[in-house]
Short mmCIF file of C-alpha atoms and ligand atoms in Angstrom, two decimals:
data_model
loop_
_atom_site.label_atom_id
_atom_site.label_comp_id
_atom_site.label_asym_id
_atom_site.label_seq_id
_atom_site.Cartn_x
_atom_site.Cartn_y
_atom_site.Cartn_z
CA MET Y 1 -26.62 12.16 -10.60
CA ASN Y 2 -25.07 15.63 -10.93
CA ALA Y 3 -21.43 16.26 -10.22
CA LEU Y 4 -20.89 16.91 -6.51
CA THR Y 5 -24.23 15.28 -5.59
CA PRO Y 6 -23.59 12.47 -3.12
CA HIS Y 7 -24.22 8.97 -4.42
CA PRO Y 8 -27.71 7.85 -3.32
CA MET Y 9 -26.33 4.78 -1.58
CA LEU Y 10 -24.00 6.73 0.69
CA SER Y 11 -24.96 7.14 4.35
CA ALA Y 12 -25.82 10.66 5.46
CA ALA Y 13 -22.44 11.04 7.18
CA ALA Y 14 -20.31 9.88 4.25
CA GLY Y 15 -22.48 11.78 1.75
CA ALA Y 16 -22.22 15.00 3.74
CA PHE Y 17 -18.45 14.67 4.02
CA ILE Y 18 -17.94 13.99 0.32
CA ALA Y 19 -20.23 16.87 -0.70
CA SER Y 20 -18.58 19.34 1.70
CA PRO Y 21 -15.92 21.80 0.49
CA HIS Y 22 -12.52 20.15 0.92
CA LYS Y 23 -9.51 21.91 2.34
CA MET Y 24 -6.03 20.79 3.39
CA LEU Y 25 -4.90 20.62 7.03
CA ILE Y 26 -1.68 22.60 7.45
CA GLY Y 27 -0.44 23.66 10.89
CA GLY Y 28 -3.91 23.22 12.41
CA GLU Y 29 -5.62 25.39 9.76
CA TRP Y 30 -7.90 24.25 6.96
CA ARG Y 31 -6.64 25.87 3.78
CA ASN Y 32 -7.25 26.04 0.06
CA ALA Y 33 -4.22 25.85 -2.21
CA VAL Y 34 -2.36 29.17 -2.37
CA SER Y 35 -3.05 29.21 -6.11
CA GLY Y 36 -6.74 28.40 -5.58
CA ALA Y 37 -6.41 25.48 -8.05
CA THR Y 38 -8.38 22.27 -7.48
CA ILE Y 39 -8.38 18.65 -8.61
CA ASP Y 40 -11.56 16.78 -9.64
CA VAL Y 41 -12.08 13.49 -7.81
CA GLU Y 42 -14.04 10.77 -9.66
CA ASP Y 43 -16.08 7.76 -8.63
CA PRO Y 44 -14.35 5.09 -10.77
CA CYS Y 45 -17.58 3.07 -10.87
CA THR Y 46 -19.34 5.83 -12.81
CA GLY Y 47 -16.58 8.15 -14.04
CA LYS Y 48 -18.45 11.08 -12.48
CA VAL Y 49 -16.84 13.84 -10.45
CA ILE Y 50 -17.83 13.51 -6.77
CA ALA Y 51 -15.58 16.11 -5.14
CA LYS Y 52 -12.94 18.76 -5.69
CA VAL Y 53 -9.82 19.04 -3.55
CA PRO Y 54 -7.06 21.65 -3.45
CA ALA Y 55 -4.14 21.21 -5.86
CA ALA Y 56 -1.13 21.98 -3.67
CA GLU Y 57 2.04 23.32 -5.26
CA THR Y 58 5.43 24.41 -3.94
CA ALA Y 59 4.05 27.34 -1.90
CA ASP Y 60 1.67 25.01 -0.04
CA ILE Y 61 4.40 22.48 0.57
CA ASP Y 62 6.61 25.25 2.04
CA LEU Y 63 3.81 26.08 4.48
CA ALA Y 64 3.30 22.44 5.43
CA VAL Y 65 7.01 21.84 6.00
CA ALA Y 66 7.28 24.97 8.17
CA ALA Y 67 4.24 23.86 10.20
CA ALA Y 68 5.61 20.35 10.68
CA ARG Y 69 8.99 21.76 11.77
CA GLN Y 70 7.38 24.14 14.24
CA ALA Y 71 5.32 21.29 15.74
CA LEU Y 72 8.41 19.08 15.96
CA ASP Y 73 10.23 21.76 17.94
CA GLY Y 74 7.13 22.57 20.03
CA PRO Y 75 4.94 20.68 22.52
CA TRP Y 76 5.07 17.41 20.55
CA SER Y 77 8.73 16.89 21.44
CA LYS Y 78 7.96 17.47 25.13
CA MET Y 79 5.34 14.70 25.26
CA THR Y 80 6.40 11.36 26.69
CA GLY Y 81 6.15 8.21 24.60
CA LEU Y 82 3.26 7.08 26.79
CA GLU Y 83 1.35 10.30 26.09
CA ARG Y 84 1.96 9.94 22.36
CA GLY Y 85 0.82 6.33 22.55
CA LYS Y 86 -2.43 7.27 24.28
CA LEU Y 87 -3.16 9.82 21.56
CA ILE Y 88 -2.45 7.29 18.80
CA SER Y 89 -4.74 4.78 20.56
CA ARG Y 90 -7.52 7.38 20.75
CA PHE Y 91 -7.06 8.04 17.05
CA ALA Y 92 -7.32 4.28 16.33
CA SER Y 93 -10.45 3.91 18.45
CA ARG Y 94 -12.13 6.88 16.79
CA LEU Y 95 -11.31 5.39 13.40
CA GLU Y 96 -13.01 2.17 14.52
CA GLU Y 97 -16.07 4.10 15.71
CA LEU Y 98 -16.31 5.75 12.30
CA ALA Y 99 -15.53 2.54 10.41
CA ASP Y 100 -18.76 2.45 8.37
CA GLU Y 101 -18.39 6.02 7.19
CA MET Y 102 -14.67 5.63 6.46
CA ALA Y 103 -15.31 2.40 4.52
CA GLU Y 104 -17.91 4.12 2.35
CA ILE Y 105 -15.58 7.02 1.59
CA GLU Y 106 -12.78 4.62 0.70
CA ALA Y 107 -15.11 2.42 -1.37
CA ILE Y 108 -16.51 5.22 -3.54
CA ASP Y 109 -13.15 6.95 -3.99
CA CYS Y 110 -11.15 3.79 -4.84
CA GLY Y 111 -13.90 1.72 -6.51
CA LYS Y 112 -13.62 -1.11 -4.00
CA PRO Y 113 -16.35 -3.20 -2.37
CA VAL Y 114 -17.47 -1.52 0.83
CA THR Y 115 -17.42 -4.80 2.75
CA TYR Y 116 -13.72 -5.24 1.93
CA ALA Y 117 -13.00 -1.58 2.68
CA ARG Y 118 -14.54 -2.03 6.14
CA TYR Y 119 -12.51 -5.12 6.95
CA VAL Y 120 -9.22 -4.51 5.14
CA ASP Y 121 -8.79 -0.76 4.67
CA VAL Y 122 -10.31 0.51 7.90
CA GLY Y 123 -9.68 -2.65 9.93
CA LEU Y 124 -5.99 -3.03 9.13
CA SER Y 125 -5.41 0.72 9.51
CA ALA Y 126 -6.96 0.82 12.98
CA THR Y 127 -5.02 -2.30 14.03
CA THR Y 128 -1.80 -0.69 12.82
CA TYR Y 129 -2.40 2.48 14.89
CA HIS Y 130 -3.26 0.37 17.96
CA TYR Y 131 -0.12 -1.75 17.51
CA MET Y 132 2.18 1.23 16.95
CA ALA Y 133 0.63 3.09 19.92
CA GLY Y 134 2.22 0.39 22.08
CA TRP Y 135 5.64 1.01 20.54
CA ALA Y 136 5.59 4.72 21.43
CA SER Y 137 6.47 3.97 25.07
CA LYS Y 138 8.97 1.23 24.24
CA ILE Y 139 11.51 2.96 21.99
CA SER Y 140 14.89 2.87 23.67
CA GLY Y 141 18.59 2.64 22.98
CA GLU Y 142 20.99 0.20 24.62
CA THR Y 143 24.06 0.27 26.81
CA VAL Y 144 27.21 -0.61 24.90
CA GLY Y 145 30.45 -2.16 26.10
CA VAL Y 146 33.22 -0.29 24.27
CA SER Y 147 36.52 -1.87 23.25
CA ALA Y 148 38.85 1.03 24.15
CA PRO Y 149 40.96 0.67 27.32
CA GLY Y 150 39.74 2.74 30.26
CA GLU Y 151 36.38 3.26 31.89
CA PHE Y 152 33.48 4.62 29.91
CA HIS Y 153 29.73 4.79 30.12
CA ALA Y 154 28.45 4.28 26.57
CA PHE Y 155 24.91 3.99 25.34
CA THR Y 156 22.69 4.74 22.36
CA LEU Y 157 19.63 6.95 22.13
CA ARG Y 158 16.89 6.59 19.53
CA GLU Y 159 15.51 9.97 18.50
CA PRO Y 160 12.77 10.89 16.02
CA VAL Y 161 14.13 11.32 12.50
CA GLY Y 162 12.22 14.62 12.24
CA VAL Y 163 9.79 15.95 9.63
CA VAL Y 164 8.56 13.06 7.50
CA ALA Y 165 6.88 13.40 4.10
CA GLN Y 166 4.57 10.46 3.40
CA ILE Y 167 3.58 9.91 -0.24
CA VAL Y 168 0.82 7.37 -0.80
CA PRO Y 169 -0.66 5.68 -3.92
CA TRP Y 170 -4.33 5.23 -4.85
CA ASN Y 171 -4.91 1.55 -4.20
CA PHE Y 172 -4.99 1.50 -0.36
CA PRO Y 173 -4.96 5.13 0.83
CA LEU Y 174 -5.91 4.49 4.47
CA VAL Y 175 -3.75 1.40 4.97
CA LEU Y 176 -0.62 2.76 3.31
CA THR Y 177 -0.97 6.01 5.24
CA ALA Y 178 -1.27 4.02 8.49
CA TYR Y 179 1.91 2.08 7.62
CA LYS Y 180 3.80 5.40 7.62
CA LEU Y 181 1.88 7.65 9.97
CA ALA Y 182 1.48 5.21 12.88
CA PRO Y 183 5.20 4.42 13.38
CA SER Y 184 6.27 7.98 12.64
CA LEU Y 185 3.96 9.33 15.37
CA ALA Y 186 5.08 6.58 17.75
CA ALA Y 187 8.69 7.62 17.13
CA GLY Y 188 7.89 11.29 17.80
CA CYS Y 189 8.14 12.59 14.22
CA THR Y 190 5.77 15.05 12.56
CA ALA Y 191 4.09 14.19 9.27
CA ILE Y 192 3.08 15.70 5.95
CA ILE Y 193 0.86 13.21 4.13
CA LYS Y 194 0.26 13.51 0.39
CA PRO Y 195 -2.40 11.08 -0.79
CA ALA Y 196 -2.67 10.21 -4.49
CA GLU Y 197 -4.50 12.81 -6.58
CA LEU Y 198 -7.02 10.12 -7.59
CA THR Y 199 -8.00 9.13 -4.01
CA PRO Y 200 -7.53 11.96 -1.49
CA LEU Y 201 -10.88 11.81 0.33
CA SER Y 202 -10.33 9.31 3.16
CA THR Y 203 -7.04 11.02 4.11
CA LEU Y 204 -8.81 14.38 4.41
CA ARG Y 205 -11.41 12.75 6.69
CA LEU Y 206 -8.54 11.17 8.65
CA ALA Y 207 -7.10 14.65 9.15
CA GLN Y 208 -10.41 15.77 10.71
CA ILE Y 209 -10.23 12.82 13.12
CA ALA Y 210 -6.62 13.73 14.01
CA GLU Y 211 -7.75 17.24 14.87
CA GLU Y 212 -10.76 15.97 16.82
CA VAL Y 213 -8.75 13.59 19.04
CA GLY Y 214 -6.28 16.33 19.90
CA PHE Y 215 -3.01 15.99 18.00
CA PRO Y 216 -1.22 19.33 18.41
CA PRO Y 217 -1.41 21.57 15.31
CA GLY Y 218 1.25 20.75 12.73
CA VAL Y 219 1.94 17.19 13.92
CA ILE Y 220 -0.26 15.74 11.16
CA ASN Y 221 -0.56 17.80 7.97
CA VAL Y 222 -2.37 16.67 4.83
CA VAL Y 223 -1.66 18.21 1.43
CA THR Y 224 -3.55 17.14 -1.68
CA GLY Y 225 -1.86 17.59 -5.03
CA TYR Y 226 -0.40 16.05 -8.13
CA GLY Y 227 2.76 13.96 -7.91
CA ALA Y 228 4.77 16.00 -10.38
CA THR Y 229 4.18 19.20 -8.39
CA ALA Y 230 3.28 18.58 -4.73
CA GLY Y 231 4.98 15.16 -4.54
CA ALA Y 232 8.16 16.34 -6.25
CA ALA Y 233 8.29 19.47 -4.03
CA LEU Y 234 8.18 17.26 -0.93
CA ALA Y 235 10.82 14.88 -2.27
CA GLU Y 236 13.32 17.65 -2.87
CA HIS Y 237 12.44 19.97 0.04
CA PRO Y 238 15.45 20.75 2.25
CA GLY Y 239 13.19 21.00 5.31
CA VAL Y 240 12.03 17.37 5.04
CA ASP Y 241 14.20 14.90 6.97
CA LYS Y 242 12.73 11.66 5.67
CA ILE Y 243 10.51 10.56 2.85
CA ALA Y 244 8.37 7.45 3.15
CA PHE Y 245 7.10 6.63 -0.34
CA THR Y 246 4.77 3.96 -1.70
CA GLY Y 247 4.13 3.85 -5.42
CA SER Y 248 5.57 2.75 -8.72
CA THR Y 249 9.20 1.77 -9.13
CA ASP Y 250 9.92 4.53 -11.68
CA VAL Y 251 8.55 7.28 -9.43
CA GLY Y 252 10.30 5.70 -6.44
CA LYS Y 253 13.63 6.05 -8.26
CA ALA Y 254 12.84 9.72 -9.05
CA VAL Y 255 11.99 10.32 -5.39
CA ALA Y 256 15.26 8.72 -4.28
CA ARG Y 257 17.21 10.97 -6.69
CA ALA Y 258 15.35 14.09 -5.53
CA ALA Y 259 16.05 13.20 -1.91
CA THR Y 260 19.82 13.40 -2.37
CA GLY Y 261 19.81 17.22 -2.17
CA ASN Y 262 19.80 17.11 1.63
CA LEU Y 263 20.42 13.35 1.91
CA LYS Y 264 16.97 12.67 3.33
CA ARG Y 265 16.35 9.27 4.81
CA VAL Y 266 14.31 7.34 2.26
CA THR Y 267 12.12 4.25 2.46
CA LEU Y 268 10.46 2.98 -0.70
CA GLU Y 269 7.62 0.47 -1.10
CA LEU Y 270 7.41 -0.16 -4.82
CA GLY Y 271 6.02 -2.52 -7.43
CA GLY Y 272 5.77 -6.29 -7.44
CA LYS Y 273 5.16 -9.31 -9.66
CA ALA Y 274 4.51 -12.06 -7.12
CA PRO Y 275 5.02 -15.70 -8.06
CA MET Y 276 2.65 -18.35 -6.70
CA ILE Y 277 4.09 -21.89 -6.76
CA VAL Y 278 1.61 -24.75 -6.59
CA PHE Y 279 3.01 -28.22 -5.92
CA PRO Y 280 1.10 -31.36 -6.94
CA ASP Y 281 0.28 -32.26 -3.32
CA ALA Y 282 -1.42 -28.90 -2.57
CA ASP Y 283 -4.91 -28.94 -1.06
CA LEU Y 284 -6.63 -27.68 -4.18
CA ASP Y 285 -10.00 -27.08 -2.54
CA LYS Y 286 -8.30 -24.39 -0.48
CA ALA Y 287 -5.63 -23.37 -2.97
CA ILE Y 288 -7.90 -22.55 -5.94
CA PRO Y 289 -10.00 -19.90 -4.17
CA GLY Y 290 -6.84 -18.64 -2.48
CA LEU Y 291 -5.02 -18.23 -5.80
CA ALA Y 292 -8.05 -16.52 -7.36
CA GLY Y 293 -8.23 -14.09 -4.44
CA ALA Y 294 -4.50 -13.44 -4.76
CA ILE Y 295 -4.92 -12.07 -8.28
CA PHE Y 296 -8.47 -10.68 -8.33
CA PHE Y 297 -8.59 -8.93 -4.93
CA HIS Y 298 -9.04 -5.20 -5.63
CA GLN Y 299 -8.95 -6.00 -9.34
CA GLY Y 300 -5.28 -6.96 -9.15
CA GLN Y 301 -4.35 -3.37 -8.25
CA VAL Y 302 -2.29 -4.64 -5.35
CA CYS Y 303 1.51 -4.51 -5.19
CA THR Y 304 1.52 -8.06 -3.77
CA ALA Y 305 -0.99 -9.44 -6.32
CA GLY Y 306 -0.18 -13.04 -7.27
CA THR Y 307 0.43 -12.54 -10.97
CA ARG Y 308 2.77 -15.35 -12.04
CA LEU Y 309 1.31 -18.79 -11.40
CA PHE Y 310 3.77 -21.70 -11.53
CA VAL Y 311 1.71 -24.86 -11.31
CA HIS Y 312 2.79 -28.48 -11.64
CA LYS Y 313 1.87 -30.01 -15.01
CA SER Y 314 -0.15 -32.80 -13.38
CA ILE Y 315 -2.64 -30.36 -11.82
CA HIS Y 316 -2.27 -27.43 -14.26
CA ASP Y 317 -5.61 -27.73 -16.05
CA ARG Y 318 -7.62 -28.33 -12.89
CA VAL Y 319 -6.05 -25.30 -11.17
CA VAL Y 320 -6.33 -22.95 -14.14
CA GLU Y 321 -9.92 -23.94 -14.89
CA GLY Y 322 -10.73 -23.70 -11.18
CA ILE Y 323 -9.41 -20.14 -11.01
CA ALA Y 324 -11.44 -19.22 -14.12
CA ALA Y 325 -14.52 -20.70 -12.43
CA GLU Y 326 -13.81 -18.57 -9.34
CA ALA Y 327 -13.55 -15.52 -11.63
CA LYS Y 328 -17.05 -16.22 -12.92
CA LYS Y 329 -18.40 -16.21 -9.36
CA LEU Y 330 -17.21 -12.63 -8.75
CA VAL Y 331 -20.06 -10.15 -8.37
CA VAL Y 332 -18.92 -7.13 -10.33
CA GLY Y 333 -20.61 -3.84 -9.56
CA HIS Y 334 -20.62 -0.58 -7.65
CA GLY Y 335 -18.55 -0.83 -4.48
CA LEU Y 336 -21.37 0.54 -2.35
CA GLU Y 337 -23.60 -2.47 -3.17
CA GLN Y 338 -23.21 -4.95 -0.30
CA ALA Y 339 -23.09 -7.92 -2.69
CA THR Y 340 -20.26 -6.56 -4.88
CA THR Y 341 -17.02 -8.52 -4.70
CA MET Y 342 -15.20 -6.83 -7.59
CA GLY Y 343 -15.16 -3.18 -8.63
CA PRO Y 344 -13.65 -1.26 -11.56
CA LEU Y 345 -10.07 -0.22 -12.19
CA ILE Y 346 -9.14 3.15 -10.74
CA SER Y 347 -9.26 5.21 -13.97
CA GLY Y 348 -9.74 5.11 -17.71
CA ARG Y 349 -5.99 5.50 -18.10
CA GLN Y 350 -5.28 2.51 -15.89
CA ARG Y 351 -7.79 0.38 -17.82
CA GLU Y 352 -6.16 1.35 -21.13
CA ARG Y 353 -2.79 0.39 -19.71
CA VAL Y 354 -4.02 -3.04 -18.60
CA LEU Y 355 -5.79 -3.63 -21.94
CA GLY Y 356 -2.52 -2.75 -23.67
CA TYR Y 357 -0.74 -5.53 -21.76
CA ILE Y 358 -3.56 -8.00 -22.51
CA ASP Y 359 -3.14 -7.19 -26.19
CA GLU Y 360 0.61 -7.75 -25.98
CA GLY Y 361 -0.08 -11.12 -24.33
CA ARG Y 362 -2.45 -12.03 -27.17
CA LYS Y 363 0.11 -11.08 -29.82
CA ALA Y 364 2.83 -13.05 -28.01
CA GLY Y 365 0.68 -16.19 -28.16
CA ALA Y 366 -0.86 -16.44 -24.67
CA GLU Y 367 -3.96 -18.64 -24.47
CA PHE Y 368 -7.08 -16.89 -23.10
CA VAL Y 369 -8.78 -19.06 -20.48
CA CYS Y 370 -11.18 -16.27 -19.50
CA GLY Y 371 -11.65 -12.51 -19.63
CA GLY Y 372 -9.59 -10.03 -21.61
CA LYS Y 373 -12.17 -7.32 -22.30
CA SER Y 374 -13.54 -4.19 -20.72
CA TYR Y 375 -17.27 -3.95 -20.16
CA GLY Y 376 -20.05 -1.81 -18.69
CA GLU Y 377 -21.57 1.38 -19.99
CA SER Y 378 -19.90 3.59 -17.42
CA GLY Y 379 -16.96 3.25 -15.09
CA TYR Y 380 -13.69 1.45 -15.70
CA PHE Y 381 -14.64 -2.23 -15.43
CA LEU Y 382 -12.48 -4.99 -16.88
CA GLU Y 383 -13.11 -8.73 -16.93
CA PRO Y 384 -10.99 -10.89 -14.61
CA THR Y 385 -8.49 -12.45 -16.99
CA VAL Y 386 -6.55 -15.73 -16.94
CA LEU Y 387 -3.81 -16.32 -19.52
CA ALA Y 388 -2.21 -19.75 -19.91
CA GLY Y 389 0.81 -20.88 -21.90
CA THR Y 390 2.76 -17.77 -20.93
CA ASN Y 391 6.53 -17.60 -20.52
CA SER Y 392 9.18 -15.38 -19.02
CA SER Y 393 9.93 -13.57 -22.29
CA MET Y 394 6.41 -12.08 -22.49
CA SER Y 395 5.78 -8.55 -21.21
CA VAL Y 396 2.68 -9.81 -19.33
CA VAL Y 397 4.99 -12.02 -17.27
CA LYS Y 398 7.90 -9.57 -16.90
CA GLU Y 399 6.19 -6.25 -16.15
CA GLU Y 400 3.84 -5.08 -13.43
CA ILE Y 401 0.35 -4.87 -15.01
CA PHE Y 402 -1.54 -3.75 -11.88
CA GLY Y 403 -4.79 -5.26 -13.09
CA PRO Y 404 -6.76 -8.53 -12.82
CA VAL Y 405 -4.53 -10.53 -15.17
CA LEU Y 406 -3.08 -13.90 -14.15
CA CYS Y 407 -0.25 -15.52 -16.16
CA ALA Y 408 -0.12 -19.30 -15.75
CA MET Y 409 2.95 -21.43 -16.50
CA ALA Y 410 3.24 -25.21 -16.09
CA PHE Y 411 6.33 -26.80 -14.56
CA ASP Y 412 7.33 -30.43 -14.76
CA ASP Y 413 9.52 -32.26 -12.28
CA ASP Y 414 11.84 -29.32 -11.74
CA ASP Y 415 14.18 -29.50 -8.78
CA MET Y 416 13.91 -26.91 -6.04
CA GLU Y 417 16.74 -24.75 -7.46
CA THR Y 418 15.32 -24.65 -11.00
CA LEU Y 419 11.87 -23.76 -9.76
CA ALA Y 420 13.21 -21.08 -7.43
CA HIS Y 421 15.25 -19.68 -10.32
CA LYS Y 422 12.08 -19.36 -12.43
CA ALA Y 423 10.15 -17.73 -9.58
CA ASN Y 424 13.02 -15.31 -8.90
CA GLU Y 425 13.39 -14.36 -12.57
CA SER Y 426 12.02 -10.84 -12.01
CA ASP Y 427 13.27 -7.34 -11.28
CA PHE Y 428 10.80 -7.29 -8.39
CA GLY Y 429 10.90 -9.12 -5.06
CA LEU Y 430 7.99 -8.02 -2.93
CA SER Y 431 6.04 -11.19 -2.13
CA ALA Y 432 5.40 -14.81 -3.10
CA SER Y 433 3.24 -17.74 -2.07
CA ILE Y 434 3.90 -21.47 -1.91
CA TRP Y 435 1.12 -24.04 -1.94
CA THR Y 436 1.88 -27.56 -0.70
CA ARG Y 437 0.99 -29.96 2.12
CA ASP Y 438 4.67 -30.85 2.61
CA LEU Y 439 6.24 -28.74 5.36
CA SER Y 440 9.76 -29.44 4.21
CA THR Y 441 9.03 -28.45 0.58
CA ALA Y 442 7.33 -25.26 1.78
CA HIS Y 443 10.19 -24.13 4.00
CA LYS Y 444 12.94 -25.11 1.57
CA MET Y 445 11.23 -23.07 -1.14
CA ALA Y 446 10.57 -20.13 1.22
CA ARG Y 447 14.32 -19.90 1.86
CA ARG Y 448 15.09 -19.82 -1.84
CA ILE Y 449 12.57 -17.13 -2.81
CA LYS Y 450 13.95 -13.60 -3.08
CA ALA Y 451 11.05 -11.58 -1.71
CA GLY Y 452 10.23 -9.55 1.39
CA SER Y 453 7.13 -11.62 2.24
CA VAL Y 454 6.63 -15.31 1.59
CA TRP Y 455 3.26 -16.86 2.41
CA ILE Y 456 2.61 -20.58 2.76
CA ASN Y 457 -0.84 -21.89 1.77
CA MET Y 458 -2.20 -18.34 1.69
CA HIS Y 459 -1.56 -15.03 -0.05
CA HIS Y 460 -2.00 -11.36 0.96
CA PHE Y 461 -1.43 -11.74 4.70
CA PHE Y 462 -0.64 -8.46 6.46
CA ASP Y 463 -0.10 -7.83 10.13
CA PRO Y 464 1.32 -4.77 11.90
CA ALA Y 465 3.87 -6.97 13.68
CA LEU Y 466 5.28 -8.42 10.43
CA PRO Y 467 7.84 -6.33 8.52
CA PHE Y 468 6.72 -5.59 4.97
CA GLY Y 469 8.84 -4.46 2.04
CA GLY Y 470 10.75 -5.55 -0.99
CA TYR Y 471 13.94 -7.16 -2.25
CA LYS Y 472 15.47 -5.90 -5.51
CA GLN Y 473 13.49 -3.14 -7.30
CA SER Y 474 10.50 -3.57 -4.98
CA GLY Y 475 11.96 -1.08 -2.57
CA TRP Y 476 14.24 0.09 0.21
CA GLY Y 477 13.61 -0.68 3.87
CA ARG Y 478 10.62 -2.19 5.63
CA GLU Y 479 7.35 -0.90 7.00
CA GLN Y 480 5.46 -2.43 9.95
CA GLY Y 481 6.87 -4.25 12.99
CA ALA Y 482 9.89 -3.14 14.95
CA GLU Y 483 11.65 -2.49 11.63
CA ALA Y 484 9.33 0.45 10.96
CA ILE Y 485 10.22 2.09 14.26
CA ARG Y 486 13.91 1.86 13.32
CA THR Y 487 13.32 3.65 10.02
CA PHE Y 488 11.66 6.63 11.75
CA THR Y 489 14.47 7.08 14.29
CA GLU Y 490 18.09 8.23 14.25
CA VAL Y 491 20.61 6.48 16.49
CA LYS Y 492 22.89 8.61 18.64
CA SER Y 493 25.89 7.13 20.45
CA VAL Y 494 26.73 8.83 23.75
CA CYS Y 495 29.96 8.00 25.52
CA ALA Y 496 31.26 9.46 28.77
CA ALA Y 497 34.82 9.07 30.11
CA LEU Y 498 34.54 8.02 33.76
P1 LIG I 501 2.69 6.40 -8.62
O1 LIG I 501 4.13 6.12 -8.41
O2 LIG I 501 2.26 6.96 -9.90
O3 LIG I 501 2.15 7.43 -7.50
C1 LIG I 501 2.32 7.18 -6.13
C2 LIG I 501 2.33 8.50 -5.40
O4 LIG I 501 3.47 9.24 -5.81
C3 LIG I 501 1.11 9.39 -5.67
O5 LIG I 501 0.76 10.08 -4.48
C4 LIG I 501 1.64 10.37 -6.70
O6 LIG I 501 0.98 11.61 -6.69
C5 LIG I 501 3.09 10.54 -6.23
N1 LIG I 501 4.02 10.97 -7.27
C6 LIG I 501 3.92 10.83 -8.61
N2 LIG I 501 4.98 11.40 -9.22
C7 LIG I 501 5.78 11.90 -8.24
C8 LIG I 501 7.03 12.57 -8.23
N3 LIG I 501 7.68 12.85 -9.35
N4 LIG I 501 7.57 12.89 -7.03
C9 LIG I 501 6.94 12.59 -5.88
N5 LIG I 501 5.74 11.99 -5.82
C10 LIG I 501 5.17 11.62 -6.99
O7 LIG I 501 1.95 5.04 -8.26
P2 LIG I 501 0.41 4.74 -8.33
O8 LIG I 501 0.06 4.57 -9.77
O9 LIG I 501 -0.35 5.73 -7.51
O10 LIG I 501 0.34 3.34 -7.57
C11 LIG I 501 0.60 2.13 -8.19
C12 LIG I 501 2.01 1.67 -7.88
O11 LIG I 501 2.23 1.62 -6.47
C13 LIG I 501 2.26 0.26 -8.37
O12 LIG I 501 3.52 0.19 -8.99
C14 LIG I 501 2.26 -0.57 -7.09
O13 LIG I 501 2.97 -1.75 -7.15
C15 LIG I 501 2.83 0.38 -6.11
N6 LIG I 501 2.46 0.01 -4.75
C16 LIG I 501 3.41 -0.53 -3.93
C17 LIG I 501 3.08 -0.94 -2.64
C18 LIG I 501 4.11 -1.51 -1.71
O14 LIG I 501 3.88 -1.49 -0.51
N7 LIG I 501 5.22 -2.01 -2.20
C19 LIG I 501 1.78 -0.80 -2.19
C20 LIG I 501 0.82 -0.27 -3.06
C21 LIG I 501 1.18 0.15 -4.34
#
């Protein structure tokens, strides 16, 4: 296969899109970067270049911010919430109609199984737009009884926060864009989306759909570029009112610092190191596949991946061996093959990083139950890996690996507080899961866990109605649900003397 030749397994529609020249959508115009520079986009299953996209820099970001501002001050602000909602619904429905094509684009760009991309990436994105379309006509303030003596009419208004920059990582481009774009449109904001440089393709196709369904020019802008240039220019731009960022904790901190120039509103969805706590009474027939899915889904490149397994001593071996057996059942291959259930890591660099952690685990004395090596003649494949006998002083347990590496630790008859303390012993606090048949144990533990999402007898459950975000260094604010609408609005108090 030559560079820029569509993969033979792609449908005609997805192949034609990927092979077409790619431009950015700014103010209703399709543009190359001002500098003319481009970025090569690889298929991580083969390491081959499949497309080139513009490499936006400061000059392009200036254009996008000006376009988003103009649209905010133009017809978009005159539309009613109901009209905005109808447009968002149309967008969601069109995304559903194009689900097969979108799933293929996402699968080849991210290295994920196309069946999962169809259900998770496209499915959850479309559901999020549908859900947020309903919010567009239901955003309102409240009347307030003031404490001052006299007669007053006091109320609050909720207004769009303004021009919103949306910076997205490479693991779930469509979903994590939907988490930001859907509520921001519902709230009446305008958007500049910057997908990750590794996975820009589905977002560029999304921009075509936005144009097709009739969003006014400048309401949705997409700029492709590197983080250190395009991303940083957005984070510090004085014309951006809010930045919604998903990515690593270190970059999130840099974005927060850059945003102080004009005191932008900032929401951050950052890294995680989720604990999974398995009590001796858990239904292991359900728990074992659930735990395996929690760590191996999308090769562990998931911020909510279940990476620290706390399992009661009495069932430790059965659970750990069971997860290793589940790992062996995974069908590793190209994401476009229907049978594939596990793809490669996103890049050679990411695989080196994960292998580095595995090596540190080996040196620190972790026991290898399965995996630990890269394989395949091309692409960035890595064996699903289970490490036992780990402890909280090891880097594999403390740091976010972002790969298919599970760290198992046995607990004895710890009380609830001791166990919660172990699970909470992390700088992160994004998600956790608890596995038990005892309702009281489950809910007592859920209250003690310091994380934004706690799942009981399941892991990785996402719904547009459920707020999602992190405690501690996993982030600021929440996406999804009514919480998301709040973060894309400003509150104005109005008070009249009567
Ligand atoms: P990353 O932080 O390297 O990049 C994320 C995005 O930020 C990319 O678009 C990148 O171009 C941009 N960026 C990079 N440097 C920038 C800068 N200086 N200023 C502005 N933007 C910049 O993260 P990644 O490697 O793409 O993604 C993996 C990370 O994302 C993991 O840490 C993972 O946990 C996290 N993540 C979190 C969530 C969540 O919802 N909490 C979801 C998915 C991924």
